[in-house]
Amino acid sequence: MGESSDDIDQMFSTLLGEMDLLTQSLGVDTLPPPDPKPPRAEFNYSVGFKDLNESLNALEDQDLDALMADLVADISEAEQRTIQAQKESLQNQHHSASPEASNFSGAGSLGYGANVAAARVDDLPPPPADPVLDLPLPPPPPPPEPLSREEEEAQAKADKIKLALEKLKEAKVKKLVVKVHMDDNSTKSLMVDERQLARDVLDNLFEKTHCDCNVDWCLYEIYPELQIERFFEDHENVVEVLSDWTRDTENRVLFLEKEEKYAVFKNPQNFYLNNKGKKEGKETNEKMNAKNKESLLEESFCGTSIIVPELEGALYLKEDGKKSWKRRYFLLRASGIYYVPKGKTKTSRDLACFIQFENVNIYYGIQCKMKYKAPTDYCFVLKHPQIQKESQYIKYLCCDDARTLNQWVMGIRIAKYGKTLYDNYQRAMARAGLASRWISMGTVNAVTPAQPCTGLKTGASQPNGQVPQAAPAASAAAALGDAQRPAPGPGPARAAVLGHRLQPVRPPAGAAAATSRPADDFLPPPPPAAWDAELPRRRPRSRRLAPLRAAAAARARGDRAPRCRRRAAPPALRPEPAGPPPAAARRPPVPPKRLDGPGLPAAGGSGEQDFMSDLMKALQKKRGNVS
Amino acid sequence: MAGMKTASGDYIDSSWELRVFVGEEDPEAESVTLRVTGESHIGGVLLKIVEEINRKQDWSDHAIWWEQKRQWLLQTHWTLDKYGILADARLFFGPQHRPVILRLPNRRALRLRASFSKPLFQAVAAICRLLSIRHPEELSLLRAPEKKKKKKEKEPEEEVYDLTQVVLAGGVAPVLFRGMPAHFSDSAQAEACYHMLSRPQPPPDPLLLQHLPRPSSLLDKTQLHSRWLDSSRCLMQQGVKAGDMLWLRFKYYSFFDLDPKTDPVRLTQLYEQARWDLLLEETDCTEEEMMVFAALQYHVNKLSQSGEVGEPAGTDPGLDDLDAALSNLEVKLEGSAPTDVLDSLTAIPELKDHLRIFRPRKLTLKGYRQYWVVFKETTLSYYKSQDEAPGDPIQQLNLKGCEVVPDVNVSGQKFCIKLLVPSPEGMSEIYLRCQDEQQYARWMAGCRLASKGRTMADSSYTSEVQAILAFLSLQRTGGGGSGNHPQGPDASAEGLNPYGLVAPRFQRKFKAKQLTPRILEAHQNVAQLSLTEAQLRFIQAWQSLPDFGISYVMVRFKGSRKDEILGIANNRLIRIDLAVGDVVKTWRFSNMRQWNVNWDIRQVAIEFDEHINVAFSCVSASCRIVHEYIGGYIFLSTRERARGEELDEDLFLQLTGGHEAF
């Protein structure tokens, strides 16, 4: 335990030192790892920049802030892990001690001991002030049957090993600074760690960009040199994909909407019922109703095995290493793309395998007509993800029209990814659905505080006959205003963070809200559905106007959320035993987006507070240097 | 009751004599003559028959079969008048359940008692319950094809499993006992039968495979479907006799809720049906696909032979990476001081050796040259000599994501590994030549793991090495045996005879030693699967074939002058050109409004959305079979998970029946 706290101190000092470096010179070659122990320099580099110098210089002020917040989040996570480690070891001690102390009847006493241990996990440290404190799940309660001494030892050992591994794992996490190009030609830089999937990165970007989060948003990689591009599939590991890029690459990552991404799930009939000529295809295109679509999808994706769309036709193939294009008859099967050899029929037994999908990705070819003298511009390209330069191992195929191209690309993706694609889509849908719910809530919330200001007119409509009082409303507004300033009054702001249940009672506003909408609409999604539960906490950041400090704090808490989905609901969401007045309970959250951060530092644990003030110092230093 | 007489012996009531044969439709069978009236109930008649026979026996399963009307008299409260029975009726008093020999999907024969009096749908359900196959609605019975007489003598006596003695308690779900349904554990014989049902069979003899009939055209594929029995009528009505051979097959290719845990027999039989379907070329596949199927069969066979039938006690599949790493670490902890835990974890084994390397380049004919090769983590480096090893290597290759192809000839002592290593510039090709099997196995295992991004520290490394060695030894013993030189039964049983795993056309196309490495190559992707996983994978791959699950019948469309093929799949009907085999048109069941059968002119008329009407008469099979296929698939699509295994038999018969009048 003593060791680990030393570790933390050491980590902090290293971090702060390095942050100074960062802020002063912007000239370091690598972003420093928070954990100094293993040499991690080689893991951190940036993508989308020629070198790291440039990458750091290119960062806008605000980007840098965000990056640092990311870093801080890492540190605080590491710190919390260590705290947890202490707790765990404590628990282990307790655990092993209790059966010996009260070992009069096997199972019962042990069960009791375990309960105590579990309870103490919650009680040991000062109750975390941060509502979304990233505590790892308390270890599962030990099995009820009595453990022998050896088993306990084994258990304790296993716990220790787990801890060590976790640390090791944490230390080895690879991180990339990725410059993402927006569709408005601006760029954003963000830190992507190696465990993040494209889905996580997208969620991250949703928060940064205030977009509508619909399912068409995607990460998109572009190879200017090869003139090819493709979507990241949502389940793909971003860092893994980017590590295949060469250091001097011109490749870029884009964040944009592409309706092709999930086209098959929106209009499955265009892909699955298409073997009857184009005219009819168009007809069904319009005719298919939602129910039929659903059953078609169910049939194709939910059976014992997925169904790959039947797809065949003549395509042009660019011959290996040559400039000429040859027309061949190709067929798509679940096992790969096949072609009909000369003089043969298209029965299965005669087909020759053109390519299998295991080791290749599918890309759109851009302007192949110009570059490769392709017959049309509707090209798709298959290549091993690691190939970055022109090579005879890259396969170029060319379709007659855009429709055919989209069918092939989608068909290949279905054959390659199978049901994963559908799962991705459903997650994206869930995400989009939630986002729209929150947006609608956000607009209502924005209205609510304003209501009292319109005076008595609104008051007349209140069912409980209370005359709205200007004063409390004004004070609430003042509190809101306060919260937006860097130095907040911790009281109201923090209450807002913790959620509506702790909200100080403000009858007029609450009543107004109650009339404007059924209360249930405002309740955050139920905590047990963890995916839902974390969104309310994360969403607020998307609109934050708050300065860096708030941002940093928010990050410190929220950014790790995606990885701790199994964890228990944050304390703030637990029902209070005392029970707040109903009016308060039904009150919609005051737009938390403006308030989420500032309460934290004051309330945080001692270590964190020190850390935050240090961070502030570092940042002020930086600001001084920049201006 | 009936049979009142005067003193002179004349009957004074309206009674008459009814002759009933005892036994199963045998004209020479013993018969009894009863005195009955038109008002006699069937139940009373039954009682009288038993009295007349005067033999102590369990008659409870017996009922009266009316031969002329081809009908069972099962309503005991009906009178003879109500049935319309007169003195000339030929009635047989016989058992309702009679033994038949079933040819199972795995081609083994099994004798059991099937109901001859209930509709086939119920009879099949009872059979499936006995065999513990869930969802009996997916299966049905076919008549066995007529045998050609001349071959009769050649056929060796085959083993027929017998389940005629096994009685199932009605209505109760079979209880598991010693890992099998309780009724199988009564006798050793029944137990053996369960093993036959639930374990995959070894690959067939390649010679036999060559002689089995295979469809050579679409037309041939229609033959099978003319033999399906009618689901709404009983076996007796369809002319099946006791002791006949019937085929039990999955008829509808829509497998609901396939669950490896609860469906061992169902899964195995489905796997077997899929396997035979592919081996006999009923469903076509490409060469690449066939190699995967062969590899899976090899794997399934290996696991079932080695007795690893039981699932690996729940621990293995659940182990995720962390757990695996943990168990790894734990082992290491035992032997080392706690201080260097982390060091030992990070230490990754490496391979160093002299290997001969060949890099094909344009315009060079240089052969293999010896280098000092170091394989660490996922990176392969080679040096001119061992002395130069600390310096810069000649080349360094990261094998992550590369393709590993074995190039082995055991008898020729050639152990090469072909690597296709991706790099930003393209793929580079490199051959490693090992000296012996041991060296090859170690390096090969390392390469395979590295291509998946794992190092030799991975827990699967040792097992991978063992698997490669095992495979090599197989090749040595059996792989050489080709169709032309059949080996002794011992050798072929032990070794891998690739010809038993692929359809005969590949036997003609490839030599065994060409086939073996290709199956080997495909096998490395499936080597980690458990038995049920491998079977499931096989079934999935089978289902992914474009031609999967299409039942073909020859029809003539209204207004057309030539015969065409109608393909019936679980979601659509396909019109196929008979001569070319091209799909002309597809109609989906989801767009279907209704279908009607005109039994007189044997025509099926179907109406789809948007007033599309299709009508055809059936040529190769009766239109009852087409009708039942369509209705059956509609019925199967109504199944829901929530309802479990309950069957709405009425709905099924409603959808598939309706031709009693015919």
CSV table of C-alpha atoms in Angstrom, one decimal, chain A residues 37 154-155 157-158 160-166 168-169 172 240 244-246 272-273 275-276 280 283-284 287-288 292 295-296 299-300 302-308 310 312 332-336 338 345-354 356 358-359 384-393, chain B residues 215-216 255-258 281 284-289 292 321-323 325-326 329-330 333-334 341-342 345-346 362 398 400-403 420 422-429 505 508-509 525 536 539-541 543-547 570-572 580 582-586 588 590-591 609-610 612 641:
chain,number,residue,atom,x,y,z
A,37,LYS,CA,7.7,2.5,-15.2
A,154,ALA,CA,-5.3,-19.2,-3.9
A,155,GLN,CA,-8.1,-16.6,-4.2
A,157,LYS,CA,-3.2,-14.8,-4.9
A,158,ALA,CA,-5.5,-14.7,-7.9
A,160,LYS,CA,-3.2,-10.0,-6.6
A,161,ILE,CA,-2.3,-11.4,-9.9
A,162,LYS,CA,-5.3,-9.8,-11.5
A,163,LEU,CA,-4.2,-6.5,-10.0
A,164,ALA,CA,-0.7,-6.9,-11.3
A,165,LEU,CA,-1.9,-7.8,-14.7
A,166,GLU,CA,-4.3,-4.9,-14.7
A,168,LEU,CA,0.7,-4.1,-16.5
A,169,LYS,CA,-2.1,-3.8,-19.0
A,172,LYS,CA,1.0,-0.8,-21.9
A,240,GLU,CA,-5.0,-1.3,-34.9
A,244,ASP,CA,-0.9,-0.1,-40.4
A,245,TRP,CA,-0.3,3.3,-41.8
A,246,THR,CA,3.2,4.3,-42.6
A,272,TYR,CA,-31.7,-8.9,-51.1
A,273,LEU,CA,-34.5,-8.8,-53.7
A,275,ASN,CA,-32.1,-10.4,-59.1
A,276,LYS,CA,-35.0,-9.4,-61.3
A,280,GLU,CA,-38.5,-4.1,-61.0
A,283,GLU,CA,-40.4,-0.7,-57.9
A,284,THR,CA,-39.8,-2.9,-54.9
A,287,LYS,CA,-43.1,-0.7,-52.2
A,288,MET,CA,-41.4,-2.5,-49.3
A,292,ASN,CA,-41.6,-6.7,-44.6
A,295,SER,CA,-38.8,-9.7,-41.6
A,296,LEU,CA,-36.4,-9.7,-44.4
A,299,GLU,CA,-34.5,-13.8,-42.1
A,300,SER,CA,-31.1,-12.7,-43.4
A,302,CYS,CA,-30.9,-13.6,-37.4
A,303,GLY,CA,-30.9,-17.3,-38.5
A,304,THR,CA,-28.4,-19.9,-37.6
A,305,SER,CA,-26.2,-18.4,-40.3
A,306,ILE,CA,-26.5,-15.1,-42.1
A,307,ILE,CA,-27.6,-14.9,-45.7
A,308,VAL,CA,-25.2,-13.2,-48.1
A,310,GLU,CA,-27.2,-13.2,-54.1
A,312,GLU,CA,-23.4,-11.9,-59.7
A,332,LEU,CA,-20.4,-13.4,-54.6
A,333,ARG,CA,-20.6,-16.3,-52.1
A,334,ALA,CA,-20.3,-16.4,-48.4
A,335,SER,CA,-16.8,-17.9,-48.8
A,336,GLY,CA,-15.5,-15.3,-51.2
A,338,TYR,CA,-15.6,-16.3,-57.5
A,345,THR,CA,-20.6,-22.5,-66.7
A,346,LYS,CA,-21.5,-20.7,-63.6
A,347,THR,CA,-22.4,-23.8,-61.6
A,348,SER,CA,-20.7,-24.0,-58.3
A,349,ARG,CA,-18.4,-26.8,-59.3
A,350,ASP,CA,-16.9,-24.8,-62.2
A,351,LEU,CA,-16.2,-21.6,-60.3
A,352,ALA,CA,-12.7,-20.4,-59.6
A,353,CYS,CA,-12.0,-18.5,-56.5
A,354,PHE,CA,-10.9,-15.0,-57.1
A,356,GLN,CA,-11.5,-14.7,-50.0
A,358,GLU,CA,-10.2,-13.2,-44.4
A,359,ASN,CA,-7.2,-11.0,-45.1
A,384,HIS,CA,-4.6,-6.4,-47.3
A,385,PRO,CA,-5.0,-3.6,-44.7
A,386,GLN,CA,-1.2,-3.5,-44.3
A,387,ILE,CA,-0.5,-2.7,-47.9
A,388,GLN,CA,0.0,1.0,-48.2
A,389,LYS,CA,1.7,1.5,-51.6
A,390,GLU,CA,0.7,0.5,-55.1
A,391,SER,CA,1.2,-3.2,-55.5
A,392,GLN,CA,0.1,-6.0,-57.7
A,393,TYR,CA,-1.5,-7.5,-54.6
B,215,PRO,CA,-27.5,-36.6,-59.0
B,216,SER,CA,-25.9,-35.6,-62.3
B,255,PHE,CA,-33.9,-25.2,-38.3
B,256,PHE,CA,-35.4,-23.5,-35.3
B,257,ASP,CA,-33.5,-22.7,-32.2
B,258,LEU,CA,-30.6,-25.1,-32.8
B,281,GLU,CA,-23.2,-33.6,-54.5
B,284,ASP,CA,-22.9,-28.1,-55.0
B,285,CYS,CA,-20.1,-26.1,-53.6
B,286,THR,CA,-16.8,-24.7,-54.8
B,287,GLU,CA,-13.4,-26.3,-54.3
B,288,GLU,CA,-12.5,-23.9,-51.6
B,289,GLU,CA,-15.7,-24.5,-49.7
B,292,VAL,CA,-13.3,-26.2,-45.4
B,321,ASP,CA,-7.7,-13.7,-22.5
B,322,LEU,CA,-7.2,-12.3,-19.1
B,323,ASP,CA,-8.1,-15.6,-17.4
B,325,ALA,CA,-3.1,-15.1,-19.0
B,326,LEU,CA,-3.8,-15.5,-15.3
B,329,LEU,CA,0.9,-16.5,-14.8
B,330,GLU,CA,-0.1,-18.7,-12.0
B,333,LEU,CA,4.4,-18.1,-10.1
B,334,GLU,CA,4.7,-21.6,-8.7
B,341,VAL,CA,6.6,-12.1,-11.5
B,342,LEU,CA,6.4,-9.3,-14.0
B,345,LEU,CA,5.4,-12.5,-17.6
B,346,THR,CA,7.1,-10.3,-20.1
B,362,LYS,CA,11.9,-12.1,-60.7
B,398,ASN,CA,6.5,-8.9,-38.9
B,400,LYS,CA,1.2,-10.3,-38.0
B,401,GLY,CA,-1.6,-10.7,-40.5
B,402,CYS,CA,0.5,-12.8,-42.9
B,403,GLU,CA,-0.7,-15.9,-44.7
B,420,LEU,CA,3.0,-14.3,-47.6
B,422,PRO,CA,2.1,-8.1,-46.0
B,423,SER,CA,4.0,-4.9,-45.9
B,424,PRO,CA,3.1,-1.3,-46.9
B,425,GLU,CA,4.6,-2.1,-50.4
B,426,GLY,CA,2.7,-5.2,-51.0
B,427,MET,CA,3.1,-8.9,-50.1
B,428,SER,CA,6.5,-10.5,-49.8
B,429,GLU,CA,6.8,-14.1,-50.3
B,505,ARG,CA,-15.5,-35.3,-58.2
B,508,ARG,CA,-11.1,-37.5,-59.7
B,509,LYS,CA,-9.6,-34.1,-59.8
B,525,ASN,CA,-8.5,-22.3,-38.9
B,536,LEU,CA,-22.4,-26.2,-35.9
B,539,ILE,CA,-24.0,-26.7,-40.7
B,540,GLN,CA,-23.6,-22.9,-40.9
B,541,ALA,CA,-21.3,-23.1,-43.8
B,543,GLN,CA,-26.5,-23.1,-44.9
B,544,SER,CA,-24.5,-20.3,-46.5
B,545,LEU,CA,-24.2,-22.1,-49.8
B,546,PRO,CA,-26.3,-20.4,-52.4
B,547,ASP,CA,-28.0,-23.7,-53.4
B,570,ASN,CA,-37.7,-21.8,-46.9
B,571,ASN,CA,-38.5,-18.3,-48.0
B,572,ARG,CA,-39.2,-18.4,-51.7
B,580,VAL,CA,-29.5,-24.2,-68.4
B,582,ASP,CA,-30.6,-20.4,-64.6
B,583,VAL,CA,-33.0,-18.8,-62.2
B,584,VAL,CA,-35.8,-17.3,-64.2
B,585,LYS,CA,-37.9,-15.8,-61.5
B,586,THR,CA,-38.2,-15.7,-57.7
B,588,ARG,CA,-41.1,-14.8,-51.9
B,590,SER,CA,-43.7,-13.1,-47.7
B,591,ASN,CA,-45.5,-11.6,-50.7
B,609,ASP,CA,-49.2,-9.3,-54.0
B,610,GLU,CA,-49.8,-6.9,-56.8
B,612,ILE,CA,-49.2,-11.7,-59.7
B,641,ARG,CA,-39.5,-18.9,-29.4
